[in-house]
Tab-separated table of C-alpha atoms in Angstrom:
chain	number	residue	atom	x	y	z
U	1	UNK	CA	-16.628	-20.754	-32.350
U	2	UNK	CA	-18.257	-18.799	-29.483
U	3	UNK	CA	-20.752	-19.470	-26.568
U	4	UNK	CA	-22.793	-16.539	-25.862
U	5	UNK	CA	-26.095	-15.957	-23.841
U	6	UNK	CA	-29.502	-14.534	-25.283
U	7	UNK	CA	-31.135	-12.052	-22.251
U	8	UNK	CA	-34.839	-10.675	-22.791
U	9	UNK	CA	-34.988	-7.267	-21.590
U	10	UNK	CA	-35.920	-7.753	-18.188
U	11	UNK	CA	-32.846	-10.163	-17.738
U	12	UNK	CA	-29.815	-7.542	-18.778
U	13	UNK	CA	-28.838	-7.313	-15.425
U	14	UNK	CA	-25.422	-7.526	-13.584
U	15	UNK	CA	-26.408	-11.324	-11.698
U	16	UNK	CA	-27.318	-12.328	-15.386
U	17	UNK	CA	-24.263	-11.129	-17.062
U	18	UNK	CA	-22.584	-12.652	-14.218
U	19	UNK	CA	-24.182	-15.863	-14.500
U	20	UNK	CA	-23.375	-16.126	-17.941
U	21	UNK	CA	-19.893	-15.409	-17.132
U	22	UNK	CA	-19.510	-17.983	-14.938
U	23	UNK	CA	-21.575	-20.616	-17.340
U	24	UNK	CA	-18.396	-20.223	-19.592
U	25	UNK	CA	-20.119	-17.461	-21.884
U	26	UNK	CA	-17.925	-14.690	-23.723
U	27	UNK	CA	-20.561	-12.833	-25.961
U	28	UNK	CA	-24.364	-12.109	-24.857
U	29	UNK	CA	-27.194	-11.354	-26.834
U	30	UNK	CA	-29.723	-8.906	-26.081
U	31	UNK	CA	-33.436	-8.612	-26.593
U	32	UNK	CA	-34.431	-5.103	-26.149
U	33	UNK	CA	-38.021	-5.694	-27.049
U	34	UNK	CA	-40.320	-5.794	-23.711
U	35	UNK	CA	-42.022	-9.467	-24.652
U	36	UNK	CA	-41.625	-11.730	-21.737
U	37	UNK	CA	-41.421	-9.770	-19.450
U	38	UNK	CA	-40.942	-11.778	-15.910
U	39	UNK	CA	-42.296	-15.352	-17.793
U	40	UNK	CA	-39.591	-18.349	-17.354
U	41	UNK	CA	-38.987	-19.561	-20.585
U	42	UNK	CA	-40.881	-19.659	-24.012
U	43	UNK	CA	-44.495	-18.972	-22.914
U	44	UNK	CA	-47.921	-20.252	-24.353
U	45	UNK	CA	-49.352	-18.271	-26.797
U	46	UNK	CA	-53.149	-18.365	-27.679
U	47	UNK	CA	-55.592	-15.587	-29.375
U	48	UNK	CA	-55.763	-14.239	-25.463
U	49	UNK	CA	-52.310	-14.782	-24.245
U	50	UNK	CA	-49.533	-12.583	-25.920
U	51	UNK	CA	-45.965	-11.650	-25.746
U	52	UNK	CA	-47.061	-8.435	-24.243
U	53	UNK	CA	-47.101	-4.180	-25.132
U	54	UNK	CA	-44.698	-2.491	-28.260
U	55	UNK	CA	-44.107	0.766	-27.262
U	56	UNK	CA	-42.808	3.532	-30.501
U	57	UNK	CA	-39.646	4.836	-30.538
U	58	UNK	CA	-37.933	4.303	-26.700
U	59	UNK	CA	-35.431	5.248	-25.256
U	60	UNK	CA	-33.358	1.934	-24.909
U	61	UNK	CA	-32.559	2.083	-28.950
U	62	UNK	CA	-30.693	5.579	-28.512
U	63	UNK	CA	-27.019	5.690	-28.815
U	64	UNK	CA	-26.536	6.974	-25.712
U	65	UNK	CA	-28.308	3.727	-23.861
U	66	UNK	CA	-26.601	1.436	-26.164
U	67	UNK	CA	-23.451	2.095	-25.110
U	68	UNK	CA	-24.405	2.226	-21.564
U	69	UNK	CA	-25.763	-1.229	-21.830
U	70	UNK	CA	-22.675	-2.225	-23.816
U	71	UNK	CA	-20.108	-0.915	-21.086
U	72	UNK	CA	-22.725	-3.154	-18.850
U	73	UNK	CA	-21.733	-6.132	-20.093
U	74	UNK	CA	-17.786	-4.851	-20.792
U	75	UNK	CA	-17.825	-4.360	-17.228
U	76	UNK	CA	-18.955	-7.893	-16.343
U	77	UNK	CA	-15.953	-9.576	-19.451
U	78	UNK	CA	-18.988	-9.796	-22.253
U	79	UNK	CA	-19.007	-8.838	-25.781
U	80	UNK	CA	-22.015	-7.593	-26.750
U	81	UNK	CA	-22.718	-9.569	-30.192
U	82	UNK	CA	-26.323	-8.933	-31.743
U	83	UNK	CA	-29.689	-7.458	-30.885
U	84	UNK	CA	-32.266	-9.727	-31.064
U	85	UNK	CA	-35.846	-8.542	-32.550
U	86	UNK	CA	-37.123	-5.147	-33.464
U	87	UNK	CA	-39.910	-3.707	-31.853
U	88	UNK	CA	-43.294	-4.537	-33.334
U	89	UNK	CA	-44.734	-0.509	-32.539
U	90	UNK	CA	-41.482	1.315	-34.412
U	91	UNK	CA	-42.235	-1.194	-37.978
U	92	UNK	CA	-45.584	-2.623	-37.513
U	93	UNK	CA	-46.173	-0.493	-40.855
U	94	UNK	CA	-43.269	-2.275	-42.932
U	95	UNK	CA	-44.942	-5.608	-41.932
U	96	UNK	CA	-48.734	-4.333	-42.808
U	97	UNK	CA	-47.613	-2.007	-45.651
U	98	UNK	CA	-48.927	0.531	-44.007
U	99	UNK	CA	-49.455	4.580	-44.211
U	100	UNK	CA	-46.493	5.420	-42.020
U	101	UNK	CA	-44.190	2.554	-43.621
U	102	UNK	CA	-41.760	5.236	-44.968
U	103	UNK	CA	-40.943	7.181	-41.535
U	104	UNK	CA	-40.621	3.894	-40.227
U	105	UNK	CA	-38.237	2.702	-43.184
U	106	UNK	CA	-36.422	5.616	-41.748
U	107	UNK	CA	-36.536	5.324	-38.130
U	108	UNK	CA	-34.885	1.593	-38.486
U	109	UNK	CA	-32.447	3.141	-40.436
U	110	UNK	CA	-30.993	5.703	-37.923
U	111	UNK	CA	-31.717	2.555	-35.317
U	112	UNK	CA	-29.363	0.721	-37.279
U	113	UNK	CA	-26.518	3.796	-37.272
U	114	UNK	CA	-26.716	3.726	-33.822
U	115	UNK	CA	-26.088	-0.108	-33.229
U	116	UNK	CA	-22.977	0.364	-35.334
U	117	UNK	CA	-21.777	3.617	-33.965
U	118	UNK	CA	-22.339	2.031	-30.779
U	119	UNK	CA	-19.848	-0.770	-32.214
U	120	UNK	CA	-22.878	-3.583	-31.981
U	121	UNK	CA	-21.928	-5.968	-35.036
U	122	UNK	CA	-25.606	-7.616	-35.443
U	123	UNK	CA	-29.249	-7.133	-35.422
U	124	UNK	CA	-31.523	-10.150	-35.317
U	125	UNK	CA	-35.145	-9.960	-37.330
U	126	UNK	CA	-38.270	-11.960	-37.562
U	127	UNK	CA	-40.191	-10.439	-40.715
U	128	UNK	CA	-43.160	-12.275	-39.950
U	129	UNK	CA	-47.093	-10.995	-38.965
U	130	UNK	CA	-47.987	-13.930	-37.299
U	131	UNK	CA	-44.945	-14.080	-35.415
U	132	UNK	CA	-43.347	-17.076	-32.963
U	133	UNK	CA	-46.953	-18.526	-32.104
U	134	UNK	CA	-49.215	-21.621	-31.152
U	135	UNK	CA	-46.399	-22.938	-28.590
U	136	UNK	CA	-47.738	-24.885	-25.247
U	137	UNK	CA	-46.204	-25.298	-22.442
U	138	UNK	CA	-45.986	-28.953	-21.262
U	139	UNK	CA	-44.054	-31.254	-18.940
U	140	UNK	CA	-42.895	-33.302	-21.862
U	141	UNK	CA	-39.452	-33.429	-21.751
U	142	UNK	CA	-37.088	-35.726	-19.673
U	143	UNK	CA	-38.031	-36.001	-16.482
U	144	UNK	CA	-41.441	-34.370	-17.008
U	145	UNK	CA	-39.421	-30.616	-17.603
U	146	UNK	CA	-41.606	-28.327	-18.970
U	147	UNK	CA	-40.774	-27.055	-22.306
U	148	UNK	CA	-42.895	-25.535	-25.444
U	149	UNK	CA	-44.640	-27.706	-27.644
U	150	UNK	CA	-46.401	-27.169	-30.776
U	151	UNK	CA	-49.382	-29.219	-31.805
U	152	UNK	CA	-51.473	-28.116	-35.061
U	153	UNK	CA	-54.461	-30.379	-34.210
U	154	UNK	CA	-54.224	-29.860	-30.007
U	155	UNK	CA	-52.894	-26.507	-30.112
U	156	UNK	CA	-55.048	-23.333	-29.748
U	157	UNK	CA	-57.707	-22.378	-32.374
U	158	UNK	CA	-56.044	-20.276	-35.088
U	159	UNK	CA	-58.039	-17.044	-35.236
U	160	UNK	CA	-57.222	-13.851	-36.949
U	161	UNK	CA	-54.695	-11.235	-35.498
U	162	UNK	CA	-56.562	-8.267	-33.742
U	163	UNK	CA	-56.189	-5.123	-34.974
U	164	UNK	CA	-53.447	-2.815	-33.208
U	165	UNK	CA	-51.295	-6.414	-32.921
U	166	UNK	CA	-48.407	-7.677	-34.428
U	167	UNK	CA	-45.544	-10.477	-33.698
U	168	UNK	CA	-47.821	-11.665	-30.905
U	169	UNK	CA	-48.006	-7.670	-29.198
U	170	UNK	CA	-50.039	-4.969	-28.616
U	171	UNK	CA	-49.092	-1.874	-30.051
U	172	UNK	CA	-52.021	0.161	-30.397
U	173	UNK	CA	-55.233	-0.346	-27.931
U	174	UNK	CA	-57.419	2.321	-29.782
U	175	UNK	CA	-57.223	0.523	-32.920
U	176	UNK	CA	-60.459	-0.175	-34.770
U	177	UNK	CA	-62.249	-3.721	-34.074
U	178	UNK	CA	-61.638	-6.254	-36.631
U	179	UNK	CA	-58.912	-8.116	-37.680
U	180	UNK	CA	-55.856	-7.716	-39.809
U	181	UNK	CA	-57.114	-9.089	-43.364
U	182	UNK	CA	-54.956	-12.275	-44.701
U	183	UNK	CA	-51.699	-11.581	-46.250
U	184	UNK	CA	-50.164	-14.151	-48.545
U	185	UNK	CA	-46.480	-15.488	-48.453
U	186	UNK	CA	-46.090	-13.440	-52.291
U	187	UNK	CA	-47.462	-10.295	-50.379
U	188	UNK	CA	-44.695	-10.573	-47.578
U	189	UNK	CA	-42.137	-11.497	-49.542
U	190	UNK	CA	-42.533	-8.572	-51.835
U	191	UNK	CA	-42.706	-6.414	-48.652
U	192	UNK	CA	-38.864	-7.946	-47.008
U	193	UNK	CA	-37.552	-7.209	-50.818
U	194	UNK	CA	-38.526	-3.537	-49.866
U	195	UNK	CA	-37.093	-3.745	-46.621
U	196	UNK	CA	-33.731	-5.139	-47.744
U	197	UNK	CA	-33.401	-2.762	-50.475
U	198	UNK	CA	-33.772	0.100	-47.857
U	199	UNK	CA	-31.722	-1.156	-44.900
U	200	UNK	CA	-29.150	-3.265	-46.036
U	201	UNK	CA	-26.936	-0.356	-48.205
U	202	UNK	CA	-26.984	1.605	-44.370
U	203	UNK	CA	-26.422	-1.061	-42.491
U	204	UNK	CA	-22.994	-1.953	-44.939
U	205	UNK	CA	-22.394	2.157	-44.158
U	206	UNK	CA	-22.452	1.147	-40.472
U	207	UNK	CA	-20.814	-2.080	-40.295
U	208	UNK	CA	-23.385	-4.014	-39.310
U	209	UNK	CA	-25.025	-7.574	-40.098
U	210	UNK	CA	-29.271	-7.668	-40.463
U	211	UNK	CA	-29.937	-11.259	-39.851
U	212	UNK	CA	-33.165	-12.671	-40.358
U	213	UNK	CA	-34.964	-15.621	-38.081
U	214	UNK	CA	-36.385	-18.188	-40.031
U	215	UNK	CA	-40.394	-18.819	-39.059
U	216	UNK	CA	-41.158	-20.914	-36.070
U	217	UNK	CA	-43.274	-22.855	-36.057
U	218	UNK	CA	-42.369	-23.361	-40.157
U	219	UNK	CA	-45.743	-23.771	-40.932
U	220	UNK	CA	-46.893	-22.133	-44.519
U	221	UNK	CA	-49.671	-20.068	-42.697
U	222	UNK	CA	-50.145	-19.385	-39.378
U	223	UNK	CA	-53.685	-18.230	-38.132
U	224	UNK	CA	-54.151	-17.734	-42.006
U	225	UNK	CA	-51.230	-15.043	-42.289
U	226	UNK	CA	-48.618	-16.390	-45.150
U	227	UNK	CA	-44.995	-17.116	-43.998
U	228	UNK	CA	-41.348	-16.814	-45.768
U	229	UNK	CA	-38.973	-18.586	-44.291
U	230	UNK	CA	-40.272	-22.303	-43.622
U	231	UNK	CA	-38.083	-24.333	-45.922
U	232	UNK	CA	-34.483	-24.378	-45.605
U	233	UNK	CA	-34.405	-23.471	-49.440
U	234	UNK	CA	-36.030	-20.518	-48.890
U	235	UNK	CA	-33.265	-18.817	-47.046
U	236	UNK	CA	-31.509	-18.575	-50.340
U	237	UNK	CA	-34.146	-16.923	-51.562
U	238	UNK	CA	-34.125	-14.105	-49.194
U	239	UNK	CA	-29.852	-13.702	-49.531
U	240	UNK	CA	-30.276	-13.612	-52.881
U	241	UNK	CA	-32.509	-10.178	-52.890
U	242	UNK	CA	-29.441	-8.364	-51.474
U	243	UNK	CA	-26.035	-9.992	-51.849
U	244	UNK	CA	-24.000	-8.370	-49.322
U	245	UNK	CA	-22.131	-9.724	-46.451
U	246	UNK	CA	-24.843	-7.222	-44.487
U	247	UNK	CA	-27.720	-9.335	-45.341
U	248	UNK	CA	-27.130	-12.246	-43.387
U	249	UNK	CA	-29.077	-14.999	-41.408
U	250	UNK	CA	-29.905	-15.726	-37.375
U	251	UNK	CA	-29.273	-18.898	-38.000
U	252	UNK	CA	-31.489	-21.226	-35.743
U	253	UNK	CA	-31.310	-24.818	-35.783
U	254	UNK	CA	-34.419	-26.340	-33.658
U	255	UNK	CA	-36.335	-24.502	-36.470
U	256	UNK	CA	-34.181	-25.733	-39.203
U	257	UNK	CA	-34.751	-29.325	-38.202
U	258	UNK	CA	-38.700	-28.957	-37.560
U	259	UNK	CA	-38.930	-28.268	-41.059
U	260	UNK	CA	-40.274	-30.820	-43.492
U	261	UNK	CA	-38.125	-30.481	-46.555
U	262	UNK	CA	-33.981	-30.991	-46.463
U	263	UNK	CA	-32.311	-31.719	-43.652
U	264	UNK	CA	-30.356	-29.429	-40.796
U	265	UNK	CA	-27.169	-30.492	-41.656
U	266	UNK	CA	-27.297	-29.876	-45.970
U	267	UNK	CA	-28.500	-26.330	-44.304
U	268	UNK	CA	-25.799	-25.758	-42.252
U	269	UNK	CA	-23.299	-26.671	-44.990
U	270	UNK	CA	-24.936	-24.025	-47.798
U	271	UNK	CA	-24.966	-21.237	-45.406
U	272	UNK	CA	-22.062	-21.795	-43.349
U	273	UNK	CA	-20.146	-21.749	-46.744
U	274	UNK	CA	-21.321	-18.806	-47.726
U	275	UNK	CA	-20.370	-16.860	-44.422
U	276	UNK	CA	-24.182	-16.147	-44.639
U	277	UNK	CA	-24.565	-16.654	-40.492
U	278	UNK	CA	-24.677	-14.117	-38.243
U	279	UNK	CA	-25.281	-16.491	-35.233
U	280	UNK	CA	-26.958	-19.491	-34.112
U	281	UNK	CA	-29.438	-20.202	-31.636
U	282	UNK	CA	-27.830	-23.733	-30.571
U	283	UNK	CA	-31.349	-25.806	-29.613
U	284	UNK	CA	-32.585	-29.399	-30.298
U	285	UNK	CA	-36.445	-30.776	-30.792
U	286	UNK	CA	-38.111	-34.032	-31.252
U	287	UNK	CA	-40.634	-34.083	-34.672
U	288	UNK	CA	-41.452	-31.948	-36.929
U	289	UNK	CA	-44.475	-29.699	-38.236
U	290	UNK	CA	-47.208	-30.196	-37.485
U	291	UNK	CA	-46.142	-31.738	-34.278
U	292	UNK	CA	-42.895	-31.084	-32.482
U	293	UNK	CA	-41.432	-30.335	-28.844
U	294	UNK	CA	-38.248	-28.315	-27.682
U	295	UNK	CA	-36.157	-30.230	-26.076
U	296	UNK	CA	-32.828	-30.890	-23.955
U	297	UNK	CA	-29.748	-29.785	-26.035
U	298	UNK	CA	-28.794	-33.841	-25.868
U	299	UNK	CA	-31.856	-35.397	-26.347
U	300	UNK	CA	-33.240	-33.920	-29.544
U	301	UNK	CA	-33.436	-35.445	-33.288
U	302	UNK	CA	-29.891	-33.323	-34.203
U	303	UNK	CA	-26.373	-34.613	-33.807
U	304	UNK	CA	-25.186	-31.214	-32.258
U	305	UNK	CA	-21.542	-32.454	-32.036
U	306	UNK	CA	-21.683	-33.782	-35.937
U	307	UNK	CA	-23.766	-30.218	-36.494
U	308	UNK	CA	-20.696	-28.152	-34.859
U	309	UNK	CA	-18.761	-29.924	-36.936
U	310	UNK	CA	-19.879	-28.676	-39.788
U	311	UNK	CA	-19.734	-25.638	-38.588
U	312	UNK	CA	-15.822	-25.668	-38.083
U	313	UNK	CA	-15.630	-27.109	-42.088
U	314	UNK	CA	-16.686	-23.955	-42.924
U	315	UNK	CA	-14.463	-21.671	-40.410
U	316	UNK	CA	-18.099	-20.706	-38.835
U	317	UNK	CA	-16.191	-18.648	-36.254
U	318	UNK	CA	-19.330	-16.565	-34.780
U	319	UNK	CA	-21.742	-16.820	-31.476
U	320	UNK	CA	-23.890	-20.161	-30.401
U	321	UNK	CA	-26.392	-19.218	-27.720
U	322	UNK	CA	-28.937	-21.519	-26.114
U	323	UNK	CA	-32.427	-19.124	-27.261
U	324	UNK	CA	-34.485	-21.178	-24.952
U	325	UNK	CA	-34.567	-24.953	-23.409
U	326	UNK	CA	-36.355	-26.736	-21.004
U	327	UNK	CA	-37.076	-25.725	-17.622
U	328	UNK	CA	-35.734	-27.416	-14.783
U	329	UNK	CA	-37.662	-28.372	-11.458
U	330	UNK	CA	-36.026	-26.127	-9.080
U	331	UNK	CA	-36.214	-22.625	-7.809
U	332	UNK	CA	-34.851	-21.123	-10.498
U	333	UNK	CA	-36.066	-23.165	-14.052
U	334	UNK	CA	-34.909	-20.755	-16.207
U	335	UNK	CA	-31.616	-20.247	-15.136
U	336	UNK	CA	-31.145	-24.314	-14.195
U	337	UNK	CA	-32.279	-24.718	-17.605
U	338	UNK	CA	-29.570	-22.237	-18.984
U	339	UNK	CA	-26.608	-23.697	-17.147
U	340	UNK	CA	-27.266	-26.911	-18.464
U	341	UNK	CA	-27.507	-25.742	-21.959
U	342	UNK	CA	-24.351	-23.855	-22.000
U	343	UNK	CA	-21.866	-26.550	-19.481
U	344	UNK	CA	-23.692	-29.211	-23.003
U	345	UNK	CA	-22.287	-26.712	-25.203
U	346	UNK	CA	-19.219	-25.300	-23.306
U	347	UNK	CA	-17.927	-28.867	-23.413
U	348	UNK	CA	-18.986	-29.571	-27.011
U	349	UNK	CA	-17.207	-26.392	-28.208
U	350	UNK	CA	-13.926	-27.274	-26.831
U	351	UNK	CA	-14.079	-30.589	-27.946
U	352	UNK	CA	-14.658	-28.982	-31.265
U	353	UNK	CA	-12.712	-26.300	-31.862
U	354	UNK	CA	-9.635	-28.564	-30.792
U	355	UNK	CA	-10.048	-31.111	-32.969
């Protein structure tokens, strides 16, 4: 088992990739998507406050730019393991089952030929409208760090998505006023079967593993937009459209354990079995839906040592990354925050995967 690094865009630099060499990591994985962009850690969302703009078909998804990125991180002793997140503005359309869902269908696909040309083993995906949404930030966790919380009853009002938005971003501004109309959980599963059925006999052509983010926060509707992965059951579901070793899950465990049915552990075991994981974001929360709050990787509700362990039952021999943690009080939270996760999980591993 692995320790990696997640980097939003604005982070895949040389001081990051050295950072994360020197916190132990081996493997990083990239977010190409500009959401973030310059915000320490998970931000606040609300129905003014975003993730930011999704601009159509850029240059950063090109062969030619994936390579250079990869040789990046080569340069600095990385792997470069999975691509986190595809751009709201290039499949905005697959989501909405929209007019221009088939040249989108199509412009994923050659996306996808290019991460495995360029030797990329993994693309992360959230199929979700609503997106990763309702988080505050709060200085809840120990020592008053600031970390995202989710409240149903304190959070912000749920009001309908904008038109021209998606996942939380803006990709049109000249869209008609209104709102996106409510979609149920039957419409959006119906719309992934379509997606799978497309991209997953290309991706097997290309050697390369689509692996889907379960929702966070697992709530059954978010701002009254249906959901499809919010039970740990339901990730069966979606591997069961497809079999193929190609349709595969991002496998994230503070999500996992805010859910209100099963437990993280029962989870890990089906899927780890199955060699269903891509990778795993490696985080830890206190509660559940409604109410929950990200916490430090040693303070949480999961045994993450008796969770690895599982892991290793199973010969789980892919990438743990720390997606986001707490921010420490310092002049650089994000990155104090980061080196604790990973020494908490260096450690762990070893202990681990010598046992």
């Amino acid at each position: 088992m692995k320790l990696g690094l997640g980097l939003y865009r604005d982070r895949l630099t040389k001081d990051n990739f050295r950072f994360a060499k020197q916190a132990g990591c081996t493997h990083i994985v990239a977010h190409l998507v500009d959401y973030y962009n310059g915000v320490e850690g998970l931000p606040s969302t609300d129905k003014d406050r975003n993730m930011g703009i999704a601009r159509p078909n850029e240059d950063v998804w090109s062969y030619e730019n994936l390579v250079g990125l990869k040789k990046s991180m080569n340069d600095e002793g990385l792997v470069f393991e999975a691509i986190e997140n595809f751009s709201p503005a290039d499949w905005y359309d697959i989501l909405m089952d929209g007019p221009t869902k088939k040249a989108q269908i199509e412009h994923l696909k050659q996306i996808v030929r290019n991460v495995g040309k360029a030797g990329i083993p993994i693309i992360g995906y959230n199929f979700s409208i609503a997106g990763v949404w309702g988080h505050v930030n709060r200085a809840v966790a120990r020592g008053e760090a600031v970390t995202a919380t989710f409240d149903l009853q304190e959070g912000p009002e749920e009001t309908p998505i904008p038109n021209g938005q998606i996942w939380n971003m803006t990709y049109d501004f000249n869209a008609p006023k209104g709102f996106i109309p409510p979609i149920s959980s039957a419409e959006l599963w119906e719309r992934l079967e379509h997606f799978l059925k497309e991209l997953i006999p290309v991706a097997e052509e290309a050697g390369v593993r689509l692996a889907a983010h379960p929702d966070d926060p697992p709530m059954s509707t978010i701002r009254g937009y249906g959901r499809l992965v919010n039970q740990p059951h339901l990730y069966q579901k979606l591997l069961d459209i497809v079999p193929s070793h190609s349709n595969a899950l991002e496998f994230c465990m503070g999500t996992l354990q805010e859910m209100t049915e099963g437990n993280v552990y029962e989870a890990i075991d089906q899927y780890s079995k199955q060699n269903a994981i891509g990778y795993v974001h490696f985080r830890n929360v206190i509660g559940k839906v409604p109410s929950y709050q990200e916490v430090f990787v040693d303070e949480g509700d999961i045994d993450m040592i008796k969770a690895l362990r599982i892991f290793k039952k199973n010969k789980f021999d892919g990438v743990f990354i720390p997606d986001h943690t707490p921010q420490m009080t310092c002049k650089a939270p994000w990155h104090a925050g980061m080196a604790y996760a990973l020494g908490y999980m260096k450690a762990a591993l070893s202990i681990v995967n010598n046992e």
